[in-house]
Short mmCIF file of C-alpha atoms and ligand atoms in Angstrom, two decimals:
data_model
loop_
_atom_site.label_atom_id
_atom_site.label_comp_id
_atom_site.label_asym_id
_atom_site.label_seq_id
_atom_site.Cartn_x
_atom_site.Cartn_y
_atom_site.Cartn_z
CA MET G 1 0.00 0.00 0.00
CA VAL G 2 1.23 3.47 -0.85
CA TYR G 3 2.02 5.60 2.20
CA LYS G 4 -0.18 8.69 2.11
CA THR G 5 -0.53 11.63 4.45
CA ASP G 6 -2.89 14.59 4.64
CA TYR G 7 -1.40 17.40 6.73
CA HIS G 8 -3.84 20.19 5.96
CA ILE G 9 -7.08 19.63 7.88
CA HIS G 10 -9.29 22.23 9.58
CA SER G 11 -11.39 21.15 12.54
CA SER G 12 -13.96 23.11 14.53
CA TYR G 13 -11.05 24.69 16.47
CA SER G 14 -10.91 27.08 13.49
CA ASP G 15 -13.22 27.04 10.46
CA GLY G 16 -13.68 23.29 9.97
CA ARG G 17 -17.15 21.81 10.34
CA SER G 18 -16.33 18.91 12.66
CA SER G 19 -14.33 18.04 15.73
CA PRO G 20 -10.98 16.27 15.19
CA GLU G 21 -12.31 12.75 15.94
CA ASP G 22 -14.90 13.05 13.17
CA TYR G 23 -12.10 13.12 10.58
CA ILE G 24 -10.43 9.88 11.63
CA SER G 25 -12.69 7.30 10.01
CA ALA G 26 -12.75 9.33 6.77
CA ALA G 27 -8.94 9.35 6.80
CA ILE G 28 -8.75 5.59 7.39
CA ASP G 29 -11.34 4.94 4.66
CA ALA G 30 -9.26 7.07 2.28
CA GLY G 31 -6.27 4.82 2.95
CA LEU G 32 -4.19 7.46 4.72
CA SER G 33 -1.30 6.38 6.93
CA GLU G 34 -1.23 9.76 8.67
CA ILE G 35 -3.60 12.67 9.22
CA GLY G 36 -2.35 16.04 10.47
CA PHE G 37 -4.51 18.82 11.86
CA SER G 38 -3.59 22.37 10.91
CA ASP G 39 -6.13 24.79 12.30
CA HIS G 40 -5.76 28.49 11.48
CA LEU G 41 -3.67 30.63 13.79
CA ASN G 42 -3.21 34.34 13.21
CA LEU G 43 -1.48 36.35 15.91
CA PHE G 44 -2.14 39.77 14.42
CA THR G 45 -5.76 40.18 13.37
CA GLU G 46 -8.92 40.90 15.24
CA GLN G 47 -10.36 37.58 16.35
CA GLU G 48 -12.50 36.25 13.51
CA ASP G 49 -14.66 33.15 13.19
CA TRP G 50 -12.29 31.34 10.87
CA ILE G 51 -9.26 31.67 13.15
CA MET G 52 -8.52 29.80 16.37
CA ASP G 53 -8.20 32.08 19.36
CA PRO G 54 -4.54 31.72 20.45
CA VAL G 55 -5.73 31.22 24.05
CA ASN G 56 -7.21 27.88 22.91
CA ILE G 57 -3.92 26.53 21.64
CA SER G 58 -3.28 24.21 24.62
CA LEU G 59 -6.84 22.89 24.48
CA TYR G 60 -6.36 22.14 20.77
CA LEU G 61 -2.99 20.44 21.19
CA ASN G 62 -4.19 18.40 24.19
CA HIS G 63 -7.24 17.31 22.22
CA ILE G 64 -5.10 16.06 19.34
CA GLU G 65 -2.62 14.35 21.65
CA LYS G 66 -5.41 12.49 23.42
CA LEU G 67 -6.97 11.48 20.13
CA SER G 68 -3.61 10.29 18.89
CA ASN G 69 -3.02 8.20 22.02
CA SER G 70 -6.42 6.55 21.72
CA THR G 71 -6.18 5.70 18.01
CA ASN G 72 -4.20 2.74 16.68
CA ASN G 73 -4.82 2.36 12.98
CA ILE G 74 -3.61 5.76 11.77
CA LYS G 75 -0.93 8.21 12.91
CA ILE G 76 -2.31 11.56 14.04
CA LYS G 77 -0.06 14.59 13.82
CA ALA G 78 -0.37 18.05 15.35
CA GLY G 79 0.17 21.08 13.17
CA LEU G 80 -1.03 24.62 12.56
CA GLU G 81 -1.67 26.81 9.54
CA VAL G 82 -0.10 30.10 10.59
CA ASP G 83 -0.61 33.43 8.83
CA PHE G 84 2.70 35.03 7.97
CA TYR G 85 3.32 38.76 8.49
CA LYS G 86 6.57 40.27 7.28
CA GLY G 87 8.31 42.15 10.07
CA ARG G 88 6.60 40.09 12.80
CA GLU G 89 8.87 37.04 12.51
CA ALA G 90 10.30 37.28 16.03
CA GLU G 91 6.83 37.38 17.61
CA ILE G 92 5.63 34.44 15.54
CA LEU G 93 8.76 32.47 16.45
CA LYS G 94 8.33 33.24 20.14
CA PHE G 95 4.77 31.91 20.07
CA LEU G 96 5.49 28.80 17.99
CA ASN G 97 8.76 27.82 19.61
CA LYS G 98 7.25 26.47 22.79
CA LEU G 99 4.59 24.35 21.10
CA PRO G 100 4.86 20.57 20.66
CA LEU G 101 4.06 20.47 16.94
CA ASP G 102 4.86 17.92 14.25
CA PHE G 103 4.79 20.47 11.42
CA ILE G 104 3.86 24.08 10.74
CA ILE G 105 2.23 25.31 7.54
CA GLY G 106 2.93 28.94 6.74
CA SER G 107 0.34 30.70 4.60
CA VAL G 108 -0.31 34.14 3.21
CA HIS G 109 -4.03 34.96 3.20
CA TYR G 110 -3.87 38.71 3.82
CA GLN G 111 -2.69 41.47 1.54
CA GLY G 112 -3.19 44.63 3.55
CA ASP G 113 -6.27 44.21 5.72
CA LYS G 114 -8.14 41.95 3.26
CA THR G 115 -7.77 38.26 2.56
CA VAL G 116 -7.16 37.35 -1.08
CA ASP G 117 -9.72 34.51 -0.86
CA PHE G 118 -12.54 36.63 0.60
CA GLY G 119 -14.23 37.40 -2.70
CA PRO G 120 -13.57 38.44 -6.32
CA GLU G 121 -14.21 42.09 -5.42
CA PHE G 122 -10.71 42.18 -3.90
CA TYR G 123 -9.33 41.91 -7.45
CA GLU G 124 -11.69 44.21 -9.32
CA GLY G 125 -10.06 47.39 -10.61
CA LYS G 126 -6.63 46.30 -9.36
CA ASN G 127 -3.46 45.73 -11.38
CA ILE G 128 -3.27 41.93 -11.39
CA ASP G 129 0.42 41.86 -12.36
CA ARG G 130 1.19 44.01 -9.35
CA LEU G 131 -1.00 41.82 -7.09
CA TYR G 132 0.84 38.69 -8.25
CA GLU G 133 4.19 40.33 -7.57
CA THR G 134 3.29 41.46 -4.07
CA TYR G 135 1.63 38.14 -3.23
CA PHE G 136 4.65 36.11 -4.39
CA ASP G 137 6.94 38.53 -2.51
CA SER G 138 4.97 37.87 0.69
CA VAL G 139 5.17 34.11 0.16
CA ILE G 140 8.90 34.30 -0.52
CA SER G 141 9.33 36.25 2.74
CA ALA G 142 7.39 33.48 4.52
CA ILE G 143 9.64 30.85 2.93
CA SER G 144 12.79 32.76 3.90
CA SER G 145 11.65 33.36 7.48
CA GLY G 146 12.67 29.88 8.59
CA LEU G 147 9.45 29.65 10.60
CA PHE G 148 7.66 27.04 8.52
CA ASP G 149 8.00 23.45 7.34
CA ILE G 150 5.38 23.63 4.58
CA ILE G 151 4.04 26.57 2.56
CA GLY G 152 0.25 26.47 2.16
CA HIS G 153 -1.43 27.01 -1.25
CA CYS G 154 1.57 29.00 -2.53
CA ASP G 155 -0.36 30.67 -5.36
CA LEU G 156 -3.69 31.30 -3.64
CA ILE G 157 -3.76 34.59 -5.57
CA ARG G 158 -5.09 32.52 -8.53
CA ILE G 159 -8.29 31.65 -6.65
CA TYR G 160 -10.77 33.74 -8.68
CA GLY G 161 -9.02 33.29 -12.00
CA PHE G 162 -7.80 36.87 -12.45
CA LYS G 163 -4.78 36.52 -14.71
CA PRO G 164 -1.69 38.74 -14.97
CA ALA G 165 -0.85 40.14 -18.40
CA SER G 166 2.76 39.00 -18.14
CA ASP G 167 3.90 35.38 -17.83
CA PRO G 168 4.12 34.49 -14.10
CA GLU G 169 6.73 31.77 -14.71
CA PRO G 170 9.67 33.89 -13.34
CA LEU G 171 7.70 34.38 -10.11
CA TYR G 172 7.29 30.60 -9.72
CA ARG G 173 11.00 30.10 -10.47
CA ARG G 174 11.97 32.62 -7.80
CA MET G 175 9.59 31.03 -5.29
CA ALA G 176 10.85 27.50 -5.98
CA LYS G 177 14.49 28.60 -5.68
CA ALA G 178 13.71 30.17 -2.28
CA MET G 179 11.97 26.97 -1.14
CA HIS G 180 14.99 24.90 -2.10
CA LYS G 181 17.41 27.31 -0.43
CA HIS G 182 15.45 27.43 2.83
CA ASP G 183 14.53 23.74 2.76
CA VAL G 184 10.77 24.30 2.78
CA VAL G 185 8.15 21.91 1.40
CA PHE G 186 5.42 22.99 -1.03
CA GLU G 187 2.02 21.36 -0.98
CA VAL G 188 -0.17 20.29 -3.83
CA ASN G 189 -3.38 21.62 -2.30
CA THR G 190 -6.33 19.79 -3.82
CA ASN G 191 -8.96 22.09 -2.28
CA GLY G 192 -8.47 24.53 -5.16
CA ARG G 193 -10.71 22.15 -7.10
CA ASN G 194 -13.60 23.19 -4.83
CA ARG G 195 -12.92 26.90 -5.29
CA PRO G 196 -13.65 29.17 -8.29
CA ILE G 197 -10.28 28.40 -9.94
CA ALA G 198 -11.37 24.71 -10.00
CA ASP G 199 -7.82 23.38 -10.01
CA PHE G 200 -5.07 22.49 -7.57
CA TYR G 201 -2.56 24.94 -6.12
CA PRO G 202 0.05 25.49 -7.41
CA ASP G 203 -0.72 25.97 -11.10
CA ARG G 204 0.03 22.57 -12.68
CA ARG G 205 1.71 24.29 -15.64
CA PHE G 206 4.58 25.21 -13.31
CA LEU G 207 4.95 22.01 -11.28
CA ASN G 208 8.02 21.09 -13.34
CA ILE G 209 9.74 24.21 -11.94
CA PHE G 210 9.42 22.87 -8.38
CA ARG G 211 10.87 19.54 -9.53
CA GLU G 212 13.74 21.20 -11.42
CA GLU G 213 14.58 23.26 -8.34
CA LYS G 214 14.43 20.11 -6.16
CA VAL G 215 11.71 21.35 -3.83
CA PRO G 216 10.23 18.63 -1.60
CA VAL G 217 6.48 18.08 -1.94
CA CYS G 218 3.50 16.80 0.02
CA VAL G 219 -0.15 16.43 -0.99
CA ASN G 220 -2.83 18.03 1.19
CA SER G 221 -6.61 18.39 0.95
CA ASP G 222 -7.14 21.55 3.07
CA ALA G 223 -10.37 19.79 4.12
CA HIS G 224 -12.87 21.72 6.19
CA MET G 225 -15.20 18.70 6.50
CA PRO G 226 -14.58 14.94 6.81
CA ALA G 227 -15.94 14.16 3.33
CA ARG G 228 -13.08 16.12 1.78
CA VAL G 229 -10.17 14.40 3.51
CA ALA G 230 -7.73 13.16 0.84
CA GLN G 231 -10.08 14.41 -1.88
CA TYR G 232 -8.62 14.14 -5.42
CA PHE G 233 -5.43 12.54 -4.05
CA ASP G 234 -5.15 9.87 -6.78
CA GLU G 235 -5.17 12.59 -9.39
CA ALA G 236 -2.65 14.68 -7.46
CA TYR G 237 -0.21 11.78 -7.03
CA ASP G 238 -0.59 10.84 -10.72
CA LEU G 239 0.18 14.43 -11.64
CA LEU G 240 3.29 14.44 -9.43
CA ARG G 241 4.51 11.10 -10.83
CA TYR G 242 3.95 12.38 -14.35
CA THR G 243 6.01 15.49 -13.49
CA GLY G 244 8.85 13.31 -12.21
CA PHE G 245 8.39 13.45 -8.46
CA ALA G 246 8.97 10.16 -6.65
CA GLU G 247 9.20 11.16 -2.98
CA MET G 248 7.07 13.06 -0.50
CA ALA G 249 7.78 14.76 2.82
CA VAL G 250 6.67 13.24 6.11
CA PHE G 251 7.00 15.10 9.43
CA ASP G 252 7.42 14.04 13.00
CA LYS G 253 8.12 16.63 15.72
CA ARG G 254 9.20 19.04 12.98
CA VAL G 255 11.80 16.65 11.59
CA ARG G 256 11.31 15.84 7.92
CA ARG G 257 12.04 12.65 6.11
CA MET G 258 11.31 11.73 2.52
CA ILE G 259 9.51 8.54 1.51
CA SER G 260 8.81 7.27 -1.97
CA PHE G 261 5.31 7.01 -3.37
ZN1 ZN L 301 -5.15 28.64 3.93
ZN1 ZN L 302 -6.13 25.73 5.20
#
């Protein structure tokens, strides 16, 4: 059996529909060897519904640890999806450093005070080339920060299908080079299929760039409900094999190893 993991799962501790235990049977049915929870943490916004209140972090981690100790047929890992803010690296590090996590996903959702996945109106009337540049710059800063093991949906800026006039390939090349340099994993995030762009992140046209730059990969569903755990994984793994990838990243207490698939 192929070893498969899904490290991007949202439970009701942030904006997922169900409590962590409700995801376990779906993960086993999907043939996963590991499931990792990664609820949203943002240290610098007003508390919003989709983000876990940082005061609940111990409750969340204890919940996952208990669940892990009481479950035999699948490994359960503790992670977070943390919003990155340039210039706030030391504060983020201070918060994360003391936590017993298996992996940390770093994501950029905000540009200014708006999230890029809030609605298409964010893009209307804006220079899309400029938006792409600033979004990729933010992601590259997240990569270079050394705070994260995995970068979440690295081209989320594609979500509503607004396209830049110029070819974005150099941006992907720059991003992939930074990931290699800082030893950060990119995810094929299958949840893009459920969003307006209706395809995975990152753009499959540029997957070969990540392979050429020797960036390690993992496949994640970004599920917000049990039915979407490991959704579209067969297609994602086929796509990676076709592109020439043969190994994926597995994490344990923030130590990475690569296993073949
Ligand atoms: Zn996200
Ligand atoms: Zn997510």
